[in-house]
Amino acid sequence: MSARGRHPGTAGRHGRDRRAEVLLPEPGRARFTGDAPSAAVVGGGIAGLAAATGLAERGVRVTLYEQGESLGGRLAGWPVQLADGSSATMSRGFHAFFRQYYNLRGLLRRTDPGLSMLTPLPDYPLLHRNGMADGFARVPRTPPWSVLGFVALSPAFGPRDLTAMRPREALPLLDVRVPEVYERFDGVGAEEFLRRINFPEAAHHLAFEVFSRSFFADPRELSAAELLLMFHIYFLGSSEGLLFDVPREPFPQALWEPLAAYLRRLGAEVRTGTPVHRVRPAGGGDLVVETDGAADVHQAVVLALDTEGLRHVVGSSQQLGDASWRADIVALRTAPSFLVSRLWLDRPVRGDRAGFLGTSGFDGLDNVSVLDRWEGESARWAARTGGSVVELHAYAVEEGAEPKEVQRRMLDRLHEIYPETADARVVDARHEWRADCPVFSVGGYRRRPPVRTPHPGVVLAGDLVRTGLPVALMERAATSGFLAANALLAGWGVRGQVLWTVPRAGRSRVLRALAGLAARR
């Protein structure tokens, strides 16, 4: 990216924070005319779809390879037939589309400029087993009032808690800079950092544990740098706060099928059910992508894979990269197993229950969604049957846990949180166990691979990739995909995509000055 700037508009339902930072691509011609290079995008998740879009829109001949039968990666969906004979779409569950996901939203606007496929949920409610509850709907969204409002309104912060905190140790929260935050705090665990600043125990469990577990990791193992980055993204770096949207229909229908059609209209070839086994350099700078029974020649390759997929392809592609880069890929780890349980119940959940509820202290249950509150397919099933569709998530399940016991325990906790479900008959249940999310563990940042690789025609994309920007989760995937496309386009003298980000440093001069005191210790 060659330059940065500020967005001149204002924050809004579909807009961007007026303080968002624009990242301009390297200068070049608008697009290819005539002969254009061929690029393979390996992986059809968010990162791969962003990379394929960024390239195809500039005239590159794109082939998108996805080993699964549907697109979306960890947001894919697939048809299932329920025990009552009806059809439904199963997926790996709830995902929050936060308003700070500028580049992901930009990708989705290719097929829905007004983002009508998303609908807002009114709050991000939190519940601890001890009865303490919190939310963010009433919290101001403009920094620094966002933090002050949260502290003032949250029952987790009492006067004694605030006076007991160690302000000097907490000052780095006020001016998170990327990538410097990793240099200073990646070697510290998130839980250890909260202990150092004497963060209130109640707030720790009610708020930050919920957020940190959204990285699918135990908070004790999560890098403090990621925790600080999250604080910056949602509290002090943007004015969108912690409110979010969700798709009105299952992921395939709402998001990925329209985007696949858009790519095909641009001339891209989308190959699902096509795993890539190996990439090898060929003469003249070309790259050969080997699939089952085929070897396709391309001028560039984007590896937009999850951790295990990337390790597999790189491990089989002995001619790619150098020893140091390959060792870093081998060293990548995945987060512990997590469970998504979706239950079709024969009676409704009480009408005042939230569409989404973050939970803490409930034996590993991390959130509860009532899908028929906001997803059309589930709402239609509930209206037809008089029932409800409920989803339970349990992240970072303890190693060695017996799956059926965990599933039973999560159901018991649902009955505890929403007692009216205890008498409901489960019409059908689907349980998805996965362990394929990247882990952002203490000290792991320096070995995370960047977008560029030692091979000039090969780039990486995905939420495991270092971007040098304050992005996380789905937004990190989308941003890295566009960055990968831009890196290739710059090498061909073609102008890439304009990107946006939460500012890479604190917004307030006063808070930055205060944070500087900690840096000078």
Short mmCIF file of C-alpha atoms in Angstrom, two decimals:
data_model
loop_
_atom_site.label_atom_id
_atom_site.label_comp_id
_atom_site.label_asym_id
_atom_site.label_seq_id
_atom_site.Cartn_x
_atom_site.Cartn_y
_atom_site.Cartn_z
CA MET A 1 0.00 0.00 0.00
CA SER A 2 1.43 3.31 -1.02
CA ALA A 3 -0.46 5.86 1.03
CA ARG A 4 -2.97 6.38 3.77
CA GLY A 5 -5.68 8.89 4.55
CA ARG A 6 -8.90 9.51 6.40
CA HIS A 7 -12.40 8.72 5.31
CA PRO A 8 -14.31 12.01 4.93
CA GLY A 9 -17.75 10.66 5.67
CA THR A 10 -19.50 9.72 8.90
CA ALA A 11 -20.26 6.46 10.60
CA GLY A 12 -23.56 4.87 9.74
CA ARG A 13 -25.50 1.64 9.26
CA HIS A 14 -23.65 0.81 6.04
CA GLY A 15 -20.86 3.40 6.11
CA ARG A 16 -17.50 3.69 7.79
CA ASP A 17 -16.22 5.52 10.79
CA ARG A 18 -15.14 8.99 9.62
CA ARG A 19 -11.75 8.35 11.24
CA ALA A 20 -11.16 5.11 9.35
CA GLU A 21 -7.84 4.92 7.53
CA VAL A 22 -7.73 4.41 3.76
CA LEU A 23 -4.95 2.29 2.29
CA LEU A 24 -4.24 3.16 -1.33
CA PRO A 25 -2.75 0.52 -3.64
CA GLU A 26 0.43 0.95 -5.62
CA PRO A 27 -0.13 3.07 -8.74
CA GLY A 28 -0.61 1.29 -12.06
CA ARG A 29 -2.98 0.84 -14.98
CA ALA A 30 -6.62 0.24 -14.20
CA ARG A 31 -6.81 -3.36 -15.44
CA PHE A 32 -5.49 -5.86 -17.92
CA THR A 33 -6.57 -5.50 -21.53
CA GLY A 34 -5.85 -8.27 -23.99
CA ASP A 35 -3.66 -11.08 -22.72
CA ALA A 36 -3.79 -11.38 -18.93
CA PRO A 37 -1.94 -13.71 -16.57
CA SER A 38 -3.62 -16.71 -15.00
CA ALA A 39 -3.83 -16.98 -11.22
CA ALA A 40 -4.86 -19.90 -9.05
CA VAL A 41 -6.60 -19.16 -5.76
CA VAL A 42 -6.43 -22.22 -3.54
CA GLY A 43 -9.17 -22.11 -0.91
CA GLY A 44 -12.72 -20.83 -1.21
CA GLY A 45 -13.17 -19.25 2.20
CA ILE A 46 -13.43 -15.53 2.88
CA ALA A 47 -9.73 -14.93 2.16
CA GLY A 48 -9.80 -16.86 -1.11
CA LEU A 49 -13.00 -15.19 -2.27
CA ALA A 50 -11.54 -11.75 -1.54
CA ALA A 51 -8.33 -12.60 -3.42
CA ALA A 52 -10.25 -14.04 -6.38
CA THR A 53 -12.48 -10.96 -6.50
CA GLY A 54 -9.56 -8.55 -6.30
CA LEU A 55 -7.80 -10.30 -9.18
CA ALA A 56 -10.79 -11.03 -11.42
CA GLU A 57 -12.01 -7.43 -11.21
CA ARG A 58 -8.70 -6.36 -12.75
CA GLY A 59 -8.95 -8.77 -15.65
CA VAL A 60 -6.76 -11.60 -14.30
CA ARG A 61 -7.84 -15.08 -15.44
CA VAL A 62 -8.73 -16.65 -12.10
CA THR A 63 -9.32 -20.29 -11.20
CA LEU A 64 -10.64 -20.79 -7.67
CA TYR A 65 -9.98 -24.26 -6.22
CA GLU A 66 -11.99 -25.39 -3.19
CA GLN A 67 -11.77 -28.92 -1.81
CA GLY A 68 -15.24 -28.78 -0.26
CA GLU A 69 -18.47 -28.95 -2.18
CA SER A 70 -19.44 -25.42 -1.18
CA LEU A 71 -17.71 -22.08 -0.73
CA GLY A 72 -17.29 -20.09 2.46
CA GLY A 73 -14.56 -22.00 4.27
CA ARG A 74 -15.38 -21.93 7.97
CA LEU A 75 -18.61 -20.12 7.03
CA ALA A 76 -19.72 -22.77 4.55
CA GLY A 77 -23.13 -24.39 4.73
CA TRP A 78 -24.58 -27.65 3.47
CA PRO A 79 -28.06 -29.17 3.12
CA VAL A 80 -29.41 -31.64 5.65
CA GLN A 81 -32.70 -33.46 6.01
CA LEU A 82 -34.24 -33.29 9.46
CA ALA A 83 -36.00 -36.09 11.27
CA ASP A 84 -39.38 -34.48 10.52
CA GLY A 85 -38.67 -34.74 6.79
CA SER A 86 -37.98 -31.05 6.22
CA SER A 87 -34.81 -29.65 4.67
CA ALA A 88 -32.43 -27.26 6.39
CA THR A 89 -28.99 -25.75 5.94
CA MET A 90 -26.39 -26.76 8.51
CA SER A 91 -23.24 -24.73 9.10
CA ARG A 92 -20.61 -24.13 11.73
CA GLY A 93 -22.79 -21.57 13.30
CA PHE A 94 -23.19 -18.02 14.40
CA HIS A 95 -20.72 -15.35 13.23
CA ALA A 96 -20.97 -11.66 14.10
CA PHE A 97 -20.43 -9.23 11.21
CA PHE A 98 -19.15 -6.25 13.18
CA ARG A 99 -19.45 -2.78 11.68
CA GLN A 100 -15.63 -2.40 11.73
CA TYR A 101 -15.30 -5.18 9.13
CA TYR A 102 -14.84 -2.63 6.36
CA ASN A 103 -13.15 -4.87 3.80
CA LEU A 104 -15.38 -7.90 4.41
CA ARG A 105 -18.39 -5.65 3.98
CA GLY A 106 -16.82 -4.23 0.84
CA LEU A 107 -16.54 -7.77 -0.52
CA LEU A 108 -20.20 -8.48 0.25
CA ARG A 109 -21.27 -5.22 -1.40
CA ARG A 110 -20.15 -6.63 -4.75
CA THR A 111 -23.44 -8.52 -4.86
CA ASP A 112 -25.55 -6.48 -2.42
CA PRO A 113 -24.52 -2.79 -2.38
CA GLY A 114 -26.91 -1.98 0.47
CA LEU A 115 -25.98 -5.05 2.53
CA SER A 116 -29.64 -5.99 2.68
CA MET A 117 -28.58 -9.60 3.31
CA LEU A 118 -27.50 -8.50 6.83
CA THR A 119 -29.77 -7.57 9.69
CA PRO A 120 -28.71 -5.88 12.95
CA LEU A 121 -29.10 -7.45 16.35
CA PRO A 122 -30.05 -4.88 19.00
CA ASP A 123 -27.34 -5.68 21.53
CA TYR A 124 -24.38 -7.85 22.45
CA PRO A 125 -25.71 -9.19 25.77
CA LEU A 126 -23.47 -11.03 28.23
CA LEU A 127 -24.48 -13.27 31.12
CA HIS A 128 -22.36 -14.80 33.86
CA ARG A 129 -23.53 -17.81 35.81
CA ASN A 130 -23.46 -15.74 39.01
CA GLY A 131 -26.32 -13.68 37.58
CA MET A 132 -24.31 -10.66 36.49
CA ALA A 133 -25.42 -9.39 33.09
CA ASP A 134 -24.09 -6.74 30.75
CA GLY A 135 -24.55 -5.36 27.25
CA PHE A 136 -23.36 -2.69 24.84
CA ALA A 137 -26.45 -1.13 23.31
CA ARG A 138 -26.42 1.79 25.78
CA VAL A 139 -22.65 2.32 25.65
CA PRO A 140 -21.51 5.40 23.66
CA ARG A 141 -19.60 4.39 20.56
CA THR A 142 -17.26 7.37 20.11
CA PRO A 143 -13.84 7.02 21.80
CA PRO A 144 -12.93 7.72 24.54
CA TRP A 145 -16.55 7.92 25.72
CA SER A 146 -16.99 4.30 24.64
CA VAL A 147 -14.61 3.06 27.33
CA LEU A 148 -15.82 5.52 29.95
CA GLY A 149 -19.43 4.61 29.19
CA PHE A 150 -18.76 0.89 29.41
CA VAL A 151 -17.02 1.27 32.76
CA ALA A 152 -19.76 3.54 34.11
CA LEU A 153 -22.64 1.35 32.96
CA SER A 154 -21.20 -2.11 33.54
CA PRO A 155 -22.02 -3.85 36.84
CA ALA A 156 -18.60 -5.52 36.60
CA PHE A 157 -16.79 -2.30 37.51
CA GLY A 158 -17.29 -1.12 41.09
CA PRO A 159 -15.61 1.91 42.69
CA ARG A 160 -13.23 -0.33 44.63
CA ASP A 161 -12.32 -2.22 41.47
CA LEU A 162 -11.41 0.98 39.65
CA THR A 163 -9.28 2.36 42.47
CA ALA A 164 -7.48 -0.98 42.78
CA MET A 165 -6.42 -1.07 39.13
CA ARG A 166 -2.83 -0.19 38.28
CA PRO A 167 -3.22 2.71 35.84
CA ARG A 168 0.41 2.85 34.76
CA GLU A 169 0.40 -0.80 33.70
CA ALA A 170 -2.93 -0.25 31.92
CA LEU A 171 -1.74 2.75 29.89
CA PRO A 172 -0.78 0.67 26.81
CA LEU A 173 -4.50 0.07 26.27
CA LEU A 174 -4.88 3.74 25.37
CA ASP A 175 -2.61 3.75 22.32
CA VAL A 176 -2.41 0.39 20.58
CA ARG A 177 -0.14 0.58 17.55
CA VAL A 178 0.26 -2.09 14.92
CA PRO A 179 2.65 -3.85 14.58
CA GLU A 180 4.41 -2.40 17.68
CA VAL A 181 1.82 -3.98 19.99
CA TYR A 182 3.13 -7.39 18.97
CA GLU A 183 6.73 -6.40 19.61
CA ARG A 184 5.86 -5.31 23.15
CA PHE A 185 3.15 -7.73 24.27
CA ASP A 186 3.16 -10.88 22.16
CA GLY A 187 5.37 -12.56 24.76
CA VAL A 188 2.75 -12.03 27.49
CA GLY A 189 -0.43 -14.02 27.95
CA ALA A 190 -3.77 -12.20 27.87
CA GLU A 191 -4.71 -13.44 31.34
CA GLU A 192 -1.29 -12.45 32.69
CA PHE A 193 -1.69 -8.92 31.28
CA LEU A 194 -5.08 -8.54 32.97
CA ARG A 195 -3.51 -9.73 36.23
CA ARG A 196 -0.71 -7.19 35.90
CA ILE A 197 -3.14 -4.28 35.59
CA ASN A 198 -5.35 -5.76 38.35
CA PHE A 199 -8.32 -5.83 36.01
CA PRO A 200 -11.53 -6.43 38.00
CA GLU A 201 -12.22 -10.13 38.31
CA ALA A 202 -15.90 -9.76 37.47
CA ALA A 203 -15.17 -7.78 34.31
CA HIS A 204 -12.48 -10.26 33.38
CA HIS A 205 -14.94 -13.15 33.40
CA LEU A 206 -17.97 -11.29 32.10
CA ALA A 207 -16.42 -9.34 29.25
CA PHE A 208 -12.86 -10.11 28.27
CA GLU A 209 -13.11 -13.87 28.70
CA VAL A 210 -16.08 -13.89 26.33
CA PHE A 211 -14.18 -11.85 23.76
CA SER A 212 -10.90 -13.72 24.06
CA ARG A 213 -12.62 -17.07 23.65
CA SER A 214 -14.03 -15.79 20.36
CA PHE A 215 -10.49 -16.52 19.11
CA PHE A 216 -11.30 -20.20 19.91
CA ALA A 217 -8.51 -20.30 22.47
CA ASP A 218 -8.17 -20.56 26.21
CA PRO A 219 -7.58 -16.98 27.52
CA ARG A 220 -4.54 -18.27 29.41
CA GLU A 221 -2.85 -19.15 26.12
CA LEU A 222 -3.97 -16.17 24.02
CA SER A 223 -1.34 -13.53 23.25
CA ALA A 224 -1.88 -10.28 25.16
CA ALA A 225 -1.11 -8.46 21.90
CA GLU A 226 -4.30 -9.91 20.40
CA LEU A 227 -6.26 -8.86 23.47
CA LEU A 228 -4.96 -5.29 23.22
CA LEU A 229 -5.64 -5.25 19.50
CA MET A 230 -9.21 -6.31 20.14
CA PHE A 231 -9.61 -3.54 22.71
CA HIS A 232 -8.36 -1.03 20.13
CA ILE A 233 -10.60 -2.29 17.32
CA TYR A 234 -13.83 -2.25 19.30
CA PHE A 235 -13.33 0.46 21.93
CA LEU A 236 -10.70 3.09 21.20
CA GLY A 237 -9.95 2.72 17.50
CA SER A 238 -13.42 3.04 16.00
CA SER A 239 -16.87 4.47 16.58
CA GLU A 240 -18.84 1.36 15.62
CA GLY A 241 -18.66 -0.19 19.07
CA LEU A 242 -19.60 -3.81 19.74
CA LEU A 243 -22.86 -3.92 17.82
CA PHE A 244 -23.06 -6.21 14.84
CA ASP A 245 -25.16 -7.67 12.05
CA VAL A 246 -25.98 -11.25 11.07
CA PRO A 247 -27.08 -12.78 7.74
CA ARG A 248 -30.82 -12.93 7.13
CA GLU A 249 -30.48 -16.37 5.51
CA PRO A 250 -27.95 -19.23 5.79
CA PHE A 251 -24.44 -18.41 4.60
CA PRO A 252 -24.59 -20.12 1.17
CA GLN A 253 -27.81 -18.44 0.05
CA ALA A 254 -27.10 -15.03 1.57
CA LEU A 255 -23.39 -14.66 0.85
CA TRP A 256 -21.46 -17.23 -1.16
CA GLU A 257 -23.74 -18.33 -3.97
CA PRO A 258 -24.24 -14.71 -5.14
CA LEU A 259 -20.49 -14.06 -4.87
CA ALA A 260 -19.68 -17.20 -6.87
CA ALA A 261 -22.08 -16.04 -9.59
CA TYR A 262 -20.40 -12.62 -9.56
CA LEU A 263 -16.97 -14.21 -10.02
CA ARG A 264 -18.21 -16.31 -12.92
CA ARG A 265 -19.60 -13.20 -14.60
CA LEU A 266 -16.09 -11.74 -14.33
CA GLY A 267 -14.75 -14.80 -16.16
CA ALA A 268 -13.41 -16.69 -13.15
CA GLU A 269 -13.66 -20.46 -13.01
CA VAL A 270 -14.94 -21.76 -9.67
CA ARG A 271 -14.06 -25.40 -9.00
CA THR A 272 -15.56 -26.87 -5.84
CA GLY A 273 -14.80 -30.44 -4.84
CA THR A 274 -11.25 -29.95 -6.13
CA PRO A 275 -8.50 -30.32 -3.53
CA VAL A 276 -5.03 -29.05 -4.44
CA HIS A 277 -2.23 -31.42 -3.50
CA ARG A 278 0.90 -29.66 -4.67
CA VAL A 279 2.27 -26.48 -6.25
CA ARG A 280 5.57 -26.63 -8.10
CA PRO A 281 7.55 -24.04 -10.04
CA ALA A 282 7.91 -24.57 -13.78
CA GLY A 283 10.00 -22.94 -16.46
CA GLY A 284 9.65 -19.24 -17.24
CA GLY A 285 8.29 -18.39 -13.83
CA ASP A 286 5.10 -20.41 -14.23
CA LEU A 287 3.57 -22.48 -11.43
CA VAL A 288 1.88 -25.85 -11.77
CA VAL A 289 -1.11 -26.58 -9.54
CA GLU A 290 -1.69 -30.31 -9.15
CA THR A 291 -5.15 -31.66 -8.36
CA ASP A 292 -6.62 -35.15 -8.74
CA GLY A 293 -5.58 -36.17 -12.22
CA ALA A 294 -4.76 -32.67 -13.46
CA ALA A 295 -1.85 -30.23 -13.54
CA ASP A 296 -2.80 -26.65 -14.41
CA VAL A 297 -0.28 -23.98 -15.33
CA HIS A 298 -0.65 -20.49 -13.82
CA GLN A 299 1.50 -17.41 -13.50
CA ALA A 300 0.61 -16.85 -9.84
CA VAL A 301 -0.87 -18.71 -6.87
CA VAL A 302 -2.73 -17.49 -3.80
CA LEU A 303 -2.69 -20.03 -0.97
CA ALA A 304 -5.80 -19.10 1.03
CA LEU A 305 -5.99 -22.19 3.22
CA ASP A 306 -6.58 -22.97 6.86
CA THR A 307 -3.64 -24.02 9.02
CA GLU A 308 -3.69 -27.73 8.23
CA GLY A 309 -4.42 -27.14 4.57
CA LEU A 310 -1.49 -24.75 4.24
CA ARG A 311 0.83 -27.10 6.07
CA HIS A 312 -0.22 -29.95 3.79
CA VAL A 313 0.23 -28.09 0.50
CA VAL A 314 3.53 -26.50 1.51
CA GLY A 315 4.79 -29.79 2.91
CA SER A 316 4.03 -31.48 -0.41
CA SER A 317 5.54 -28.63 -2.47
CA GLN A 318 9.21 -29.09 -1.65
CA GLN A 319 10.37 -26.56 -4.25
CA LEU A 320 8.38 -23.66 -2.80
CA GLY A 321 10.01 -21.12 -0.51
CA ASP A 322 13.15 -21.45 1.56
CA ALA A 323 13.98 -23.45 4.67
CA SER A 324 13.11 -20.68 7.14
CA TRP A 325 9.73 -19.94 5.58
CA ARG A 326 8.82 -23.60 5.33
CA ALA A 327 9.79 -24.14 8.97
CA ASP A 328 7.47 -21.32 10.02
CA ILE A 329 4.60 -22.92 8.12
CA VAL A 330 5.28 -26.27 9.78
CA ALA A 331 5.28 -24.54 13.19
CA LEU A 332 1.74 -23.18 12.77
CA ARG A 333 -0.76 -24.61 15.25
CA THR A 334 -4.51 -24.84 15.49
CA ALA A 335 -6.69 -23.88 18.43
CA PRO A 336 -8.33 -26.60 20.55
CA SER A 337 -11.48 -28.36 19.44
CA PHE A 338 -14.78 -26.55 19.55
CA LEU A 339 -18.38 -27.70 19.39
CA VAL A 340 -21.37 -26.25 17.58
CA SER A 341 -24.68 -27.90 18.54
CA ARG A 342 -27.81 -26.94 16.64
CA LEU A 343 -31.13 -28.07 18.10
CA TRP A 344 -34.54 -28.03 16.46
CA LEU A 345 -37.01 -27.90 19.37
CA ASP A 346 -40.74 -28.65 19.31
CA ARG A 347 -41.72 -25.50 21.18
CA PRO A 348 -40.63 -21.86 21.13
CA VAL A 349 -38.04 -20.23 23.30
CA ARG A 350 -39.56 -17.47 25.40
CA GLY A 351 -40.28 -14.37 23.33
CA ASP A 352 -38.00 -12.01 25.25
CA ARG A 353 -34.87 -14.16 24.77
CA ALA A 354 -32.06 -12.50 22.84
CA GLY A 355 -31.14 -13.65 19.36
CA PHE A 356 -27.58 -14.02 20.65
CA LEU A 357 -26.25 -14.27 24.20
CA GLY A 358 -22.58 -14.46 25.23
CA THR A 359 -22.14 -16.59 28.35
CA SER A 360 -19.42 -17.17 30.93
CA GLY A 361 -19.08 -19.57 33.84
CA PHE A 362 -21.44 -22.18 32.37
CA ASP A 363 -19.06 -25.16 32.21
CA GLY A 364 -17.58 -24.12 28.86
CA LEU A 365 -20.74 -22.93 27.10
CA ASP A 366 -19.69 -19.73 25.34
CA ASN A 367 -22.86 -18.51 23.67
CA VAL A 368 -26.45 -19.31 22.83
CA SER A 369 -28.22 -18.23 19.63
CA VAL A 370 -31.94 -18.42 18.90
CA LEU A 371 -31.64 -18.62 15.13
CA ASP A 372 -35.32 -18.17 14.36
CA ARG A 373 -35.07 -14.64 15.77
CA TRP A 374 -33.03 -13.52 12.73
CA GLU A 375 -32.36 -16.28 10.16
CA GLY A 376 -35.17 -16.67 7.64
CA GLU A 377 -34.87 -20.41 7.08
CA SER A 378 -35.03 -21.11 10.82
CA ALA A 379 -37.86 -18.62 11.28
CA ARG A 380 -39.91 -20.34 8.58
CA TRP A 381 -39.35 -23.75 10.20
CA ALA A 382 -40.34 -22.34 13.61
CA ALA A 383 -43.48 -20.70 12.18
CA ARG A 384 -44.49 -23.92 10.42
CA THR A 385 -43.91 -26.23 13.40
CA GLY A 386 -44.43 -23.98 16.40
CA GLY A 387 -40.91 -24.79 17.57
CA SER A 388 -37.56 -22.99 17.67
CA VAL A 389 -33.99 -23.42 16.45
CA VAL A 390 -31.28 -22.96 19.05
CA GLU A 391 -27.51 -23.12 18.65
CA LEU A 392 -24.87 -23.67 21.34
CA HIS A 393 -21.13 -22.97 21.02
CA ALA A 394 -18.37 -24.33 23.23
CA TYR A 395 -14.85 -23.11 22.37
CA ALA A 396 -11.49 -24.51 23.47
CA VAL A 397 -12.98 -27.74 24.79
CA GLU A 398 -10.66 -29.45 27.24
CA GLU A 399 -8.37 -32.02 25.67
CA GLY A 400 -9.57 -35.58 26.07
CA ALA A 401 -13.17 -34.62 26.81
CA GLU A 402 -15.73 -37.19 25.71
CA PRO A 403 -17.79 -35.56 22.91
CA LYS A 404 -21.20 -36.91 23.92
CA GLU A 405 -20.63 -35.84 27.51
CA VAL A 406 -19.76 -32.32 26.38
CA GLN A 407 -22.86 -32.22 24.16
CA ARG A 408 -25.02 -33.38 27.07
CA ARG A 409 -23.47 -30.81 29.41
CA MET A 410 -24.09 -27.98 26.93
CA LEU A 411 -27.74 -29.02 26.68
CA ASP A 412 -28.00 -29.02 30.47
CA ARG A 413 -26.57 -25.50 30.58
CA LEU A 414 -29.12 -24.38 27.98
CA HIS A 415 -31.85 -25.68 30.26
CA GLU A 416 -30.31 -23.72 33.12
CA ILE A 417 -30.09 -20.46 31.14
CA TYR A 418 -33.46 -20.82 29.35
CA PRO A 419 -35.53 -23.08 31.67
CA GLU A 420 -38.45 -23.26 29.23
CA THR A 421 -36.28 -25.44 26.96
CA ALA A 422 -36.03 -28.20 29.60
CA ASP A 423 -39.45 -29.58 28.64
CA ALA A 424 -38.91 -29.24 24.90
CA ARG A 425 -38.53 -32.29 22.72
CA VAL A 426 -35.50 -32.21 20.45
CA VAL A 427 -36.92 -32.83 16.97
CA ASP A 428 -33.39 -33.08 15.56
CA ALA A 429 -29.87 -32.19 16.61
CA ARG A 430 -26.64 -31.74 14.68
CA HIS A 431 -23.25 -31.52 16.38
CA GLU A 432 -20.21 -30.15 14.57
CA TRP A 433 -16.82 -30.83 16.15
CA ARG A 434 -13.92 -28.95 14.53
CA ALA A 435 -10.33 -28.04 15.35
CA ASP A 436 -9.19 -25.96 12.39
CA CYS A 437 -8.95 -22.39 13.64
CA PRO A 438 -5.54 -20.74 13.95
CA VAL A 439 -4.27 -20.19 17.47
CA PHE A 440 -2.68 -16.86 18.42
CA SER A 441 -0.63 -18.13 21.29
CA VAL A 442 1.92 -16.32 23.42
CA GLY A 443 5.07 -15.59 21.44
CA GLY A 444 3.73 -16.93 18.15
CA TYR A 445 3.47 -13.71 16.15
CA ARG A 446 7.00 -13.61 14.78
CA ARG A 447 6.53 -17.02 13.14
CA ARG A 448 3.19 -16.21 11.55
CA PRO A 449 3.77 -15.89 7.80
CA PRO A 450 3.14 -12.57 6.03
CA VAL A 451 1.25 -12.20 2.75
CA ARG A 452 4.39 -12.27 0.60
CA THR A 453 6.48 -15.44 0.41
CA PRO A 454 10.03 -16.11 -0.82
CA HIS A 455 8.53 -17.02 -4.21
CA PRO A 456 7.45 -13.85 -6.09
CA GLY A 457 4.49 -15.58 -7.71
CA VAL A 458 3.08 -17.12 -4.52
CA VAL A 459 1.24 -15.18 -1.83
CA LEU A 460 -0.70 -16.19 1.28
CA ALA A 461 -4.10 -15.14 2.59
CA GLY A 462 -6.19 -16.10 5.60
CA ASP A 463 -6.84 -15.16 9.22
CA LEU A 464 -3.56 -16.88 10.17
CA VAL A 465 -1.54 -14.36 8.08
CA ARG A 466 0.30 -11.29 9.37
CA THR A 467 -1.08 -8.14 7.75
CA GLY A 468 0.50 -5.33 9.81
CA LEU A 469 -3.01 -3.88 10.27
CA PRO A 470 -5.48 -3.77 13.18
CA VAL A 471 -7.80 -6.47 11.88
CA ALA A 472 -8.97 -9.76 13.36
CA LEU A 473 -11.05 -12.85 12.62
CA MET A 474 -13.22 -12.54 9.48
CA GLU A 475 -11.91 -9.07 8.69
CA ARG A 476 -8.34 -10.32 8.86
CA ALA A 477 -9.25 -13.03 6.34
CA ALA A 478 -10.90 -10.59 3.92
CA THR A 479 -8.17 -7.97 4.27
CA SER A 480 -5.39 -10.51 3.71
CA GLY A 481 -7.15 -11.77 0.59
CA PHE A 482 -7.28 -8.31 -0.93
CA LEU A 483 -3.67 -7.66 0.15
CA ALA A 484 -2.60 -10.87 -1.59
CA ALA A 485 -4.35 -9.82 -4.79
CA ASN A 486 -2.82 -6.34 -4.56
CA ALA A 487 0.67 -7.77 -4.11
CA LEU A 488 0.35 -9.76 -7.35
CA LEU A 489 -1.27 -6.89 -9.24
CA ALA A 490 1.51 -4.50 -8.20
CA GLY A 491 4.05 -6.90 -9.70
CA TRP A 492 2.16 -6.74 -12.98
CA GLY A 493 1.85 -2.96 -12.94
CA VAL A 494 -1.91 -3.01 -12.31
CA ARG A 495 -3.59 -0.92 -9.63
CA GLY A 496 -5.13 -2.98 -6.85
CA GLN A 497 -8.05 -2.49 -4.49
CA VAL A 498 -8.48 0.43 -2.10
CA LEU A 499 -8.73 -0.91 1.46
CA TRP A 500 -9.87 0.52 4.77
CA THR A 501 -8.87 -0.12 8.35
CA VAL A 502 -9.40 1.03 11.88
CA PRO A 503 -6.56 3.54 12.54
CA ARG A 504 -3.20 1.89 13.14
CA ALA A 505 -2.65 3.99 16.28
CA GLY A 506 -4.80 5.53 19.01
CA ARG A 507 -7.22 8.25 17.89
CA SER A 508 -6.84 10.64 20.83
CA ARG A 509 -3.74 12.81 21.25
CA VAL A 510 -4.32 13.02 24.99
CA LEU A 511 -4.60 9.24 25.36
CA ARG A 512 -1.57 8.72 23.14
CA ALA A 513 0.42 11.06 25.36
CA LEU A 514 -0.67 9.17 28.47
CA ALA A 515 0.23 5.86 26.87
CA GLY A 516 3.65 7.28 26.05
CA LEU A 517 4.38 7.42 29.76
CA ALA A 518 4.24 3.63 29.93
CA ALA A 519 6.48 3.29 26.88
CA ARG A 520 9.15 5.50 28.49
CA ARG A 521 9.32 3.50 31.72
#
